[in-house]
PDB file of C-alpha atoms and ligand atoms in Angstrom:
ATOM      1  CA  UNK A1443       0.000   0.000   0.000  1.00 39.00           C
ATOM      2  CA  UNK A1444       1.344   3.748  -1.060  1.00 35.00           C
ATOM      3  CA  UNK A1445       0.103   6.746   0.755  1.00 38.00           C
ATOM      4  CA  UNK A1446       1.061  10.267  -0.406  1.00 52.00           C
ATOM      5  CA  UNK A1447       3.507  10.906   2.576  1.00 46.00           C
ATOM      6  CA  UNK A1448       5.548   8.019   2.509  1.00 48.00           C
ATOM      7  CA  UNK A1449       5.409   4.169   1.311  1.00 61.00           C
ATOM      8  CA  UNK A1450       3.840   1.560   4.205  1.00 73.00           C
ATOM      9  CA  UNK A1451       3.971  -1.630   4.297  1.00 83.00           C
ATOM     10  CA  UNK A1452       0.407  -2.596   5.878  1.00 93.00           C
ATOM     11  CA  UNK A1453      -2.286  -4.799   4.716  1.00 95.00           C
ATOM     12  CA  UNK A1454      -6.174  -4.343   4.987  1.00 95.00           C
ATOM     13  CA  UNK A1455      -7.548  -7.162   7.133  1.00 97.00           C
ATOM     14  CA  UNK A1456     -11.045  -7.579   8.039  1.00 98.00           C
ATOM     15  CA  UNK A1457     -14.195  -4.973   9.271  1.00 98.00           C
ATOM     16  CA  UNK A1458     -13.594  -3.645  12.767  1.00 98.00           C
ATOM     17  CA  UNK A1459     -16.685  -1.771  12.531  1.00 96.00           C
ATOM     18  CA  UNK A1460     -19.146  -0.046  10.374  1.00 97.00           C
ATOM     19  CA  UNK A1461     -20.516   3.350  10.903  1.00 95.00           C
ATOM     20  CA  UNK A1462     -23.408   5.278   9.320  1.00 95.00           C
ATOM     21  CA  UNK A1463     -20.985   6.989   6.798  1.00 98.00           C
ATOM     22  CA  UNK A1464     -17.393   4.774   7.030  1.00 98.00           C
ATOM     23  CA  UNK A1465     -16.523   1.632   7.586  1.00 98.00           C
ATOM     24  CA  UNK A1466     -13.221   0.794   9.577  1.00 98.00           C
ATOM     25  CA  UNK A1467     -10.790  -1.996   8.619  1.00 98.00           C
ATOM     26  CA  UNK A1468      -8.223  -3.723  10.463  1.00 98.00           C
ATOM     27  CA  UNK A1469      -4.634  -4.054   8.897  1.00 98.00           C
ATOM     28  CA  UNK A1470      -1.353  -5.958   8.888  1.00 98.00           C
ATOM     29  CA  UNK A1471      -0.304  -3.154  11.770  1.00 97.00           C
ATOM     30  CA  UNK A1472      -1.717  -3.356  15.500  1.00 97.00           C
ATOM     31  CA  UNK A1473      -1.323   0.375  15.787  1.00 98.00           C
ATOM     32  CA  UNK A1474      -3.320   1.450  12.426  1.00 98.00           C
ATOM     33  CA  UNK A1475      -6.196   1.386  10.914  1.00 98.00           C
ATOM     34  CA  UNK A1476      -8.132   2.141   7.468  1.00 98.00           C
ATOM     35  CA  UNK A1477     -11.111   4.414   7.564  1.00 98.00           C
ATOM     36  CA  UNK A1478     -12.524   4.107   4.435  1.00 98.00           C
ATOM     37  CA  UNK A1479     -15.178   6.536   3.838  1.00 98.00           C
ATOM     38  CA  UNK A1480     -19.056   5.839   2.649  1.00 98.00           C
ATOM     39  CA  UNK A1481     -21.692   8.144  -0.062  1.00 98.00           C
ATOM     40  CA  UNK A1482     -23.860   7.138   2.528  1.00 98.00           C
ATOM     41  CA  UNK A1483     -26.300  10.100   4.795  1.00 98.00           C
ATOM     42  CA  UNK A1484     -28.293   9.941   7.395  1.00 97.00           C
ATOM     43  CA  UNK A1485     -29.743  12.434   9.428  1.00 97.00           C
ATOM     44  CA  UNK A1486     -32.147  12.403  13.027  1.00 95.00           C
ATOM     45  CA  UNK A1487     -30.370   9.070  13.997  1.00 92.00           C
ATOM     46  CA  UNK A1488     -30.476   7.350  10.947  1.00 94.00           C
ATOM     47  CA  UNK A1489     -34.514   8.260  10.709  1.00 95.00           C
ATOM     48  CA  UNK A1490     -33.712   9.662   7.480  1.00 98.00           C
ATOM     49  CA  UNK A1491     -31.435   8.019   5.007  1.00 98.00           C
ATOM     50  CA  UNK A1492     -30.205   8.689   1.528  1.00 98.00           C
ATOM     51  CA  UNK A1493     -27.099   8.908  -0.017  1.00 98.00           C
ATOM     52  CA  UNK A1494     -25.032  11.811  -1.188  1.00 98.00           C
ATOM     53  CA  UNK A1495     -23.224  11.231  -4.653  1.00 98.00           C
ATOM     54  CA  UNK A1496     -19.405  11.564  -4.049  1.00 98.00           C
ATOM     55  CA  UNK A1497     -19.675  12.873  -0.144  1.00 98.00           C
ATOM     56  CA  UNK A1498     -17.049  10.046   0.590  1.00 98.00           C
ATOM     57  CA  UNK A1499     -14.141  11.896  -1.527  1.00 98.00           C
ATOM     58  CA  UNK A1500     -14.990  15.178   0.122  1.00 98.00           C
ATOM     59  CA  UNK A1501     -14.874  14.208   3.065  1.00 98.00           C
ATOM     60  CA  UNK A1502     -12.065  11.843   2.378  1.00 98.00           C
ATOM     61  CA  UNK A1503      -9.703  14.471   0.995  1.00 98.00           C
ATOM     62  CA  UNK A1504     -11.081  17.665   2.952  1.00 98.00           C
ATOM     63  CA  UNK A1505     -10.465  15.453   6.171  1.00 98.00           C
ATOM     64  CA  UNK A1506      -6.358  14.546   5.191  1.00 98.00           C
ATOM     65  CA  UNK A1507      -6.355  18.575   4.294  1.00 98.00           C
ATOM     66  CA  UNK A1508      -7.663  19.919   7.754  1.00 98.00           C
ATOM     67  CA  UNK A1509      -5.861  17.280   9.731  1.00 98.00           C
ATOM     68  CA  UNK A1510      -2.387  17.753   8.011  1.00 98.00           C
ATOM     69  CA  UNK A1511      -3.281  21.772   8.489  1.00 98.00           C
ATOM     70  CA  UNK A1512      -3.505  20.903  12.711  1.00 98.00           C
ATOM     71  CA  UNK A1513      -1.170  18.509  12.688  1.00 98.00           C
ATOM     72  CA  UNK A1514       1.210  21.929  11.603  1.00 98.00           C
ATOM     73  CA  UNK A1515      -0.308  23.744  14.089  1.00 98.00           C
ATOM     74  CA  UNK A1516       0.815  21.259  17.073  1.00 98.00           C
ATOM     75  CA  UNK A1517      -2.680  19.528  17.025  1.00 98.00           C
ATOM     76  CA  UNK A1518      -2.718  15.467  17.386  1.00 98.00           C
ATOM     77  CA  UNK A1519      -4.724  14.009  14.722  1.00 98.00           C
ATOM     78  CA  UNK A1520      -5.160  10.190  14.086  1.00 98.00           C
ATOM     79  CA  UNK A1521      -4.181  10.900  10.423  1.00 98.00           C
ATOM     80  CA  UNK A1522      -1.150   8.928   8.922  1.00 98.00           C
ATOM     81  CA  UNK A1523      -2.140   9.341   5.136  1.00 98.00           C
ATOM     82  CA  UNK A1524      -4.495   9.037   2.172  1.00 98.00           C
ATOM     83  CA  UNK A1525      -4.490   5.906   1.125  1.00 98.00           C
ATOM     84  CA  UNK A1526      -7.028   6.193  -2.096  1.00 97.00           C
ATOM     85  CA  UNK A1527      -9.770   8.642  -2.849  1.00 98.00           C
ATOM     86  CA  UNK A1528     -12.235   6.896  -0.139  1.00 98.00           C
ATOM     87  CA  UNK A1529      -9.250   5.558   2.068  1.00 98.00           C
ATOM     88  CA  UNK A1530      -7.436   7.163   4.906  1.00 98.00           C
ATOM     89  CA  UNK A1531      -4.793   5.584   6.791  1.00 98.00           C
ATOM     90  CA  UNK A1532      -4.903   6.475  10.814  1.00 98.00           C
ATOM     91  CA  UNK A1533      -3.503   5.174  14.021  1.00 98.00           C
ATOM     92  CA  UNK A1534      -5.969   2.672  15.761  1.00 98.00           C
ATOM     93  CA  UNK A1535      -7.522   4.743  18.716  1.00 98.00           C
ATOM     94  CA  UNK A1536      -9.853   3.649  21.582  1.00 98.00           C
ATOM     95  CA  UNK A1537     -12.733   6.473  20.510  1.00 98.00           C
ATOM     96  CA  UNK A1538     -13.586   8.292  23.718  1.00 98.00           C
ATOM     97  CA  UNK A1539     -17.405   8.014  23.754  1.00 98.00           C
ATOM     98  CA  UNK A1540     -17.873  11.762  23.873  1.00 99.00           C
ATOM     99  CA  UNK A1541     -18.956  14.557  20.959  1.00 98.00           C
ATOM    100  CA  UNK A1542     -17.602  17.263  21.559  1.00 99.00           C
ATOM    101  CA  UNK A1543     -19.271  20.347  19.433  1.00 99.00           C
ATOM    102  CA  UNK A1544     -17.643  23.608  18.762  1.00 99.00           C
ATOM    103  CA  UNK A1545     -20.166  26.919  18.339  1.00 99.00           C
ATOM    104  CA  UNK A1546     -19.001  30.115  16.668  1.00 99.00           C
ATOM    105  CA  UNK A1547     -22.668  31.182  15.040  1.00 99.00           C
ATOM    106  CA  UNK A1548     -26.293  29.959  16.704  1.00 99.00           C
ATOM    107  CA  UNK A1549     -27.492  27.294  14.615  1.00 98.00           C
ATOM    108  CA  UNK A1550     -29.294  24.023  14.885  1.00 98.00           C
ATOM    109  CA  UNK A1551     -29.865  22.263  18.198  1.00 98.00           C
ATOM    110  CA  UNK A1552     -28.648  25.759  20.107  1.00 98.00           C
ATOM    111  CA  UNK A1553     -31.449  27.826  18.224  1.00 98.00           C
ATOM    112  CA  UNK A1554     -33.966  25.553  19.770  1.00 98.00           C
ATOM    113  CA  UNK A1555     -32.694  24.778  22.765  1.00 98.00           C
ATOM    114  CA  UNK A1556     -32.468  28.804  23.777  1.00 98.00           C
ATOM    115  CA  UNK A1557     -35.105  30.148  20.935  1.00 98.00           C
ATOM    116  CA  UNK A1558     -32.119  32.414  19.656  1.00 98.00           C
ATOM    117  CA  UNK A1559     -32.112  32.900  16.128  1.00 98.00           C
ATOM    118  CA  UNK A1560     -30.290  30.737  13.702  1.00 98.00           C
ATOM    119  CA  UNK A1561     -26.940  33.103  12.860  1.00 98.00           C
ATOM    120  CA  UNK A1562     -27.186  34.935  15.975  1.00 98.00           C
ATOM    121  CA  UNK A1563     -23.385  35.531  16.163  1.00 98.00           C
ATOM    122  CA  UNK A1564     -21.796  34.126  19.841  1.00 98.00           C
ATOM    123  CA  UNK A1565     -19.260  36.419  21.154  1.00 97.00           C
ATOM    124  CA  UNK A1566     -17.254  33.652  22.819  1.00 98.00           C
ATOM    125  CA  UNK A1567     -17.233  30.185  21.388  1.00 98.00           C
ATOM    126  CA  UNK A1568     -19.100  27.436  23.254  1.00 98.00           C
ATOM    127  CA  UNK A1569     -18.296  23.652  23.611  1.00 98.00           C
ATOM    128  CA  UNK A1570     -20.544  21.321  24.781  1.00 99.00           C
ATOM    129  CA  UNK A1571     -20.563  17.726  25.405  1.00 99.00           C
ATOM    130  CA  UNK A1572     -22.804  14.973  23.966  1.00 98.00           C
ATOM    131  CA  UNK A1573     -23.201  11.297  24.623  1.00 98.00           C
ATOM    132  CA  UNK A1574     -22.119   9.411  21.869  1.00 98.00           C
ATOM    133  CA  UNK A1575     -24.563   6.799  21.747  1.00 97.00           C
ATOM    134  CA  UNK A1576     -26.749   5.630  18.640  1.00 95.00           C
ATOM    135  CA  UNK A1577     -29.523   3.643  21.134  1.00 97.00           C
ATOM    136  CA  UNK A1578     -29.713   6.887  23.445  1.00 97.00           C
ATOM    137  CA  UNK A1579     -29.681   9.297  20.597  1.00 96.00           C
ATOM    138  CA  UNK A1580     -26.643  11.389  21.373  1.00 97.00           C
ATOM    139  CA  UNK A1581     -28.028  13.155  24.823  1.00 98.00           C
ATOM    140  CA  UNK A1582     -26.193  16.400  25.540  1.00 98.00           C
ATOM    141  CA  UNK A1583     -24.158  15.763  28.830  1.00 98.00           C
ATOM    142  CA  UNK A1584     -21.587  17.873  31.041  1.00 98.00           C
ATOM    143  CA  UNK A1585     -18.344  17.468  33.128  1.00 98.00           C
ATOM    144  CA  UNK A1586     -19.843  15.753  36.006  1.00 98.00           C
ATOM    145  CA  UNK A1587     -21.875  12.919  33.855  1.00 98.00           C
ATOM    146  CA  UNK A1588     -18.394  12.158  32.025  1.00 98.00           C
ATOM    147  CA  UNK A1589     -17.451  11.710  35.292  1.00 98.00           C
ATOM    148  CA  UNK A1590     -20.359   9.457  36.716  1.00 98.00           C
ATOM    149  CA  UNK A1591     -20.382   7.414  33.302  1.00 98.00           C
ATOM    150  CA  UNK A1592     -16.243   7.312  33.517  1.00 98.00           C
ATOM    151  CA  UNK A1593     -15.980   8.481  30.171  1.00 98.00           C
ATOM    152  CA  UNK A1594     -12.421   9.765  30.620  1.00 98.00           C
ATOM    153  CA  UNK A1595     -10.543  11.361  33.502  1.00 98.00           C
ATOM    154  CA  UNK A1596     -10.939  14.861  34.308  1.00 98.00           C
ATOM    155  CA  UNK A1597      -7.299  16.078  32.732  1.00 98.00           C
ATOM    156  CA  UNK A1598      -8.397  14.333  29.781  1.00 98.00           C
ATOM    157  CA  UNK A1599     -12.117  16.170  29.297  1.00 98.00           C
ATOM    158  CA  UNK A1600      -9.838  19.477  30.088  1.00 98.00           C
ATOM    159  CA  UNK A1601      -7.214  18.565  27.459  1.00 98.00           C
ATOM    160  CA  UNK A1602     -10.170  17.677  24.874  1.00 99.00           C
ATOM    161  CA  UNK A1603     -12.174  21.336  25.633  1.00 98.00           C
ATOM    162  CA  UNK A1604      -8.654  23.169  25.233  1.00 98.00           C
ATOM    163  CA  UNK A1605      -7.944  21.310  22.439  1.00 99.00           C
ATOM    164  CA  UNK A1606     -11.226  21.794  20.386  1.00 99.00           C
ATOM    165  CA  UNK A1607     -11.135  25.724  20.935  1.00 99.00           C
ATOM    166  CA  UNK A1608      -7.534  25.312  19.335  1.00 98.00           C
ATOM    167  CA  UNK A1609      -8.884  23.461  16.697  1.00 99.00           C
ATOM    168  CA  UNK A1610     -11.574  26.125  16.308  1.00 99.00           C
ATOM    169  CA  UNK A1611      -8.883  29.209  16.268  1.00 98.00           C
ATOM    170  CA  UNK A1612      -6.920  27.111  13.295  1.00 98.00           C
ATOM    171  CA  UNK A1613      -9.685  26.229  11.314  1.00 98.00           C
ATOM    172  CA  UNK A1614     -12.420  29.078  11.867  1.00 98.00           C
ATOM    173  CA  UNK A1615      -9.847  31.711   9.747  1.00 98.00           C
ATOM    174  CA  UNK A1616      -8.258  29.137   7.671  1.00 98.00           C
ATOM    175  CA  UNK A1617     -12.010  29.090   6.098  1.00 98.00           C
ATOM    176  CA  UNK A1618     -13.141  32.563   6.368  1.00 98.00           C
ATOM    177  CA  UNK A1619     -10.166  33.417   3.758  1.00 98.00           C
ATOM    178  CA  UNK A1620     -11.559  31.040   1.618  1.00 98.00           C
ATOM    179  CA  UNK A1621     -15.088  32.530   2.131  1.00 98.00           C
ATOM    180  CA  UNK A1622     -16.711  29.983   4.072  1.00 98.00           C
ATOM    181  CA  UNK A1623     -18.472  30.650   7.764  1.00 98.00           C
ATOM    182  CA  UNK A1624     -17.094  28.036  10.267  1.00 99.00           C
ATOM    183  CA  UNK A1625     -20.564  28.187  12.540  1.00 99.00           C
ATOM    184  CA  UNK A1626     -20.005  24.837  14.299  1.00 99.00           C
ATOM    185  CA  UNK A1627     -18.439  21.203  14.607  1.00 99.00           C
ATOM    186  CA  UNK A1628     -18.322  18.241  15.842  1.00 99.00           C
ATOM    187  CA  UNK A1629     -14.992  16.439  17.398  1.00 99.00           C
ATOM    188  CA  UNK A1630     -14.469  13.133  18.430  1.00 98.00           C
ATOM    189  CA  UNK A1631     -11.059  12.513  20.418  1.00 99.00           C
ATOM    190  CA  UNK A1632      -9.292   8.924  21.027  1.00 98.00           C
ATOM    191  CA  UNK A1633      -6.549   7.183  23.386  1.00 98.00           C
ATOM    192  CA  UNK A1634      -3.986   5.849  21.094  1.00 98.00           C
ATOM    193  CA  UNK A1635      -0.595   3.862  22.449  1.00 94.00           C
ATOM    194  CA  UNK A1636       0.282   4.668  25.924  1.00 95.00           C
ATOM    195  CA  UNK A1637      -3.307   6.009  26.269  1.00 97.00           C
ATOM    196  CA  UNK A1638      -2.029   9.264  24.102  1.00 98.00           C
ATOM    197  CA  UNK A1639      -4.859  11.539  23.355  1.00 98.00           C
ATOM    198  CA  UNK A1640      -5.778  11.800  19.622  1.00 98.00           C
ATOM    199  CA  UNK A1641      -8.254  13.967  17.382  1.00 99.00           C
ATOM    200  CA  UNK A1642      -9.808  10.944  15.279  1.00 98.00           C
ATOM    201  CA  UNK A1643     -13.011  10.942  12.844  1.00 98.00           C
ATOM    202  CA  UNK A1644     -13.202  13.314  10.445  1.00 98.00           C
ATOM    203  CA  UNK A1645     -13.413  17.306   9.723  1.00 99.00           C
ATOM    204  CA  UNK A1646     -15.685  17.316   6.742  1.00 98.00           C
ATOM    205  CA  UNK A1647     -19.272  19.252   5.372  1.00 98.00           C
ATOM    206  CA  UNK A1648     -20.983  16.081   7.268  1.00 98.00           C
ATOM    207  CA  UNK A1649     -19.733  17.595  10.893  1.00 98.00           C
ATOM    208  CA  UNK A1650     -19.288  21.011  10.357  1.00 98.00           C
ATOM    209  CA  UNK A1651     -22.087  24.258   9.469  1.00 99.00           C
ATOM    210  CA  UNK A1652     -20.686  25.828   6.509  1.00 99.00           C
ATOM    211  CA  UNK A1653     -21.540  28.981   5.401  1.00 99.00           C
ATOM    212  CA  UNK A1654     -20.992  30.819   2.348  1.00 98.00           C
ATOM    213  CA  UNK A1655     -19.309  34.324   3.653  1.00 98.00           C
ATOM    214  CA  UNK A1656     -21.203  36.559   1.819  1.00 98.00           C
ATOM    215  CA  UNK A1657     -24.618  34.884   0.778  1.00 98.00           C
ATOM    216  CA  UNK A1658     -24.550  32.926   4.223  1.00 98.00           C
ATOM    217  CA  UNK A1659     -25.853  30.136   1.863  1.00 98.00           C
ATOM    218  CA  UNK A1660     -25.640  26.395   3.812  1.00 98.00           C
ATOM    219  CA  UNK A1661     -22.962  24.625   1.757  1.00 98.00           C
ATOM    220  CA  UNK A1662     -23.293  21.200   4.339  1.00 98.00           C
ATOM    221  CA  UNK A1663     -25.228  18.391   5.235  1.00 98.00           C
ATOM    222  CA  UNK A1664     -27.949  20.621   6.433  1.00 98.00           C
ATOM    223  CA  UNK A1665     -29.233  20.428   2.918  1.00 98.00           C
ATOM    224  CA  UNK A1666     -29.786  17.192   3.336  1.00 98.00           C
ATOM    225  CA  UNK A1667     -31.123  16.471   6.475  1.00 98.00           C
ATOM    226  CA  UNK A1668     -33.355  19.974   5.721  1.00 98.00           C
ATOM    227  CA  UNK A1669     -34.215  19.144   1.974  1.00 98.00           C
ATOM    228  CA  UNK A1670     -32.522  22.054   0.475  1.00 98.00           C
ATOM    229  CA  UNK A1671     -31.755  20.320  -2.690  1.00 98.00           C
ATOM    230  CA  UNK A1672     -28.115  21.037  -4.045  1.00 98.00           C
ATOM    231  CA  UNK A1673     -26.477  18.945  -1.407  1.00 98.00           C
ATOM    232  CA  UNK A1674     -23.785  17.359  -3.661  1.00 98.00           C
ATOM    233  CA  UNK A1675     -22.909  20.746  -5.358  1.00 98.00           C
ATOM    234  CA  UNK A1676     -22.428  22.471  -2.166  1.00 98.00           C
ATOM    235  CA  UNK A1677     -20.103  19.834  -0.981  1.00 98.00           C
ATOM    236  CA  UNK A1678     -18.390  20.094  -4.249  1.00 98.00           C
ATOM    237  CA  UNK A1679     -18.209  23.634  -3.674  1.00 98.00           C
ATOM    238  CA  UNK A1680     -16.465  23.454  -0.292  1.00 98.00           C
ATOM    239  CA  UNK A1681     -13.917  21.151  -1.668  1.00 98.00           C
ATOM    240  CA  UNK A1682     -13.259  23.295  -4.396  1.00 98.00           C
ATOM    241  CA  UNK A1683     -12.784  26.182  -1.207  1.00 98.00           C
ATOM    242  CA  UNK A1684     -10.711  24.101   0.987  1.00 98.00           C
ATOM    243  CA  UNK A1685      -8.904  21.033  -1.310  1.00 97.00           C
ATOM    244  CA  UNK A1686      -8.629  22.256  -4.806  1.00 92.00           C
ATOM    245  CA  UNK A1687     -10.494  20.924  -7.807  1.00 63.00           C
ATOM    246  CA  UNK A1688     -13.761  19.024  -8.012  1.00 57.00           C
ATOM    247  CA  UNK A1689     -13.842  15.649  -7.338  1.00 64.00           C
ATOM    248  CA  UNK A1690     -14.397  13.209 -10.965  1.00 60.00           C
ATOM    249  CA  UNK A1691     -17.642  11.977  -9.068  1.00 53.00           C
TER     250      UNK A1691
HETATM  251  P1  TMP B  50     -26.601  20.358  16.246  1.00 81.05           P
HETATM  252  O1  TMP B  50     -26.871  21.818  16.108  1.00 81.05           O
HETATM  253  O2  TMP B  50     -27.618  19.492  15.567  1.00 81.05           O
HETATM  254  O3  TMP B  50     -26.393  19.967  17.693  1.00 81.05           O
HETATM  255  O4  TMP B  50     -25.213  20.056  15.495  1.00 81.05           O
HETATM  256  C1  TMP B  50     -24.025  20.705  15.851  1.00 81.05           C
HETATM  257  C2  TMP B  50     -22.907  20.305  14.909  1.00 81.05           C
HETATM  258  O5  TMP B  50     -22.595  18.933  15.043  1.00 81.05           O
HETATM  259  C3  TMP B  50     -23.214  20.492  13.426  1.00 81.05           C
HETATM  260  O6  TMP B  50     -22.051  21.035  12.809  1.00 81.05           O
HETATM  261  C4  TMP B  50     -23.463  19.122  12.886  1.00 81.05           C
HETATM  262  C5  TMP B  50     -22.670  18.243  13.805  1.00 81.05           C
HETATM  263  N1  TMP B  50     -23.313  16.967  14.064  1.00 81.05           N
HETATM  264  C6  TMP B  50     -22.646  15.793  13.769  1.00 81.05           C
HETATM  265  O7  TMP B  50     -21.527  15.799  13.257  1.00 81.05           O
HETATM  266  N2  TMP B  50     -23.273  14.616  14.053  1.00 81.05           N
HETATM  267  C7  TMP B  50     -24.501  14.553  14.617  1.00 81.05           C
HETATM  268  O8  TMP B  50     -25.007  13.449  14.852  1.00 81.05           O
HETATM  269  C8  TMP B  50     -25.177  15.795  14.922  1.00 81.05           C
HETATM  270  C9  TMP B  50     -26.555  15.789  15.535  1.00 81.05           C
HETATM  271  C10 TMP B  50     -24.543  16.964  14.632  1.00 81.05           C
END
């Protein structure tokens, strides 16, 4: 197998597991892993599904761009390289069963949870913590119900908040030159070898709010899951922004 950084010599093996938009193989190598990633969408827990023509490539390729962009910046991402157009190669982590979202702009669950209006700007970015659980429906949590459920140690919740505002101060004007609104995202953080924390998942129109700068037009999966229409030209669109040219699909 070749990846674009350097030549590795690891095998796919079998499914470790299969999400709702990638699927996660085993390999010849204890310590990595191959995300490979699906056209696949759902929205509402998987109450509404469909599939996205070509989302896997954008997400693929936008993902290896953003992480290689914090890796620079001092950030620890489970990226190790792009293996094909769908296939990313990343160090096996122990997912920490947390989301943690990142809020620059009101939008979504925050509009209707405080009946502020979608685009309110927030003067001071918010994290909050969710549940990551399919059967439970994501539940928002906080600090002390990471610590009842043991969800990770308290230096480790502290390192993942400071490390998601980082990733928000490296990525919110990284886009903004290229005309694009970061208004929120999701993170999900992992313990690799020697219990090593780890930004793993993806960075990609599926987990962020994306807003064109000037129209303010939704260029992410809220198309979808809000039947915009569009949905594979705006993530086209935000590839074009953040990786280069479209994608062939
Ligand atoms: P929310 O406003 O619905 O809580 O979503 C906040 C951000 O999290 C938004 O950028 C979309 C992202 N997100 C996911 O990546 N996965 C999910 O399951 C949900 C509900 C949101």
């Amino acid at each position: 197998m070749k990846h674009e950084e350097a030549t590795v010599n690891v095998e796919q093996r079998g499914k470790l597991y299969e999400g709702k938009a990638k699927i996660v193989y085993a390999t010849s190598d204890r310590n990595l892993v191959v995300q490979y990633f699906k056209d696949d969408a759902t929205a509402f827990n998987a109450l509404k599904k469909g599939t996205i023509v070509g989302k896997g490539v954008v997400n693929n390729r936008m993902s290896a761009t953003l992480f290689r962009r914090l890796a620079k910046a001092g950030v620890p991402t489970h990226y190790v390289g792009t293996l094909s157009d769908r296939e990313m190669l990343c160090r096996r982590l122990d997912i920490i069963k947390i989301e943690t979202i990142v809020r620059n702009v009101v939008a979504g669950s925050l509009a209707k949870r405080t009946g502020l209006e979608e685009g309110t700007p927030i003067t001071q970015p918010i994290v909050e913590l969710y549940l990551k659980s399919d059967a439970l429906g994501d539940p928002m949590i906080n600090e002390d119900h990471v610590r009842m459920l043991r969800l990770a140690t308290p230096a480790e919740l502290a390192w993942m908040k400071r490390t998601a505002l980082r990733i928000n101060a490296v990525l919110r004007p990284h886009m903004l030159k290229r005309d694009l609104i970061l208004v929120d995202f999701k993170l999900e953080f992992g313990r690799g070898a020697g219990r090593k924390l780890y930004l793993g998942d993806e960075i990609s129109p599926d987990t962020c709010r994306l807003w064109d700068r000037a129209t303010r037009e939704k260029l992410d999966k809220d198309r979808f899951r809000r039947d915009l229409g569009g949905v594979e030209d705006a993530y086209q669109e935000v590839y074009r922004r953040l990786v280069g040219e479209p994608t062939d699909a």
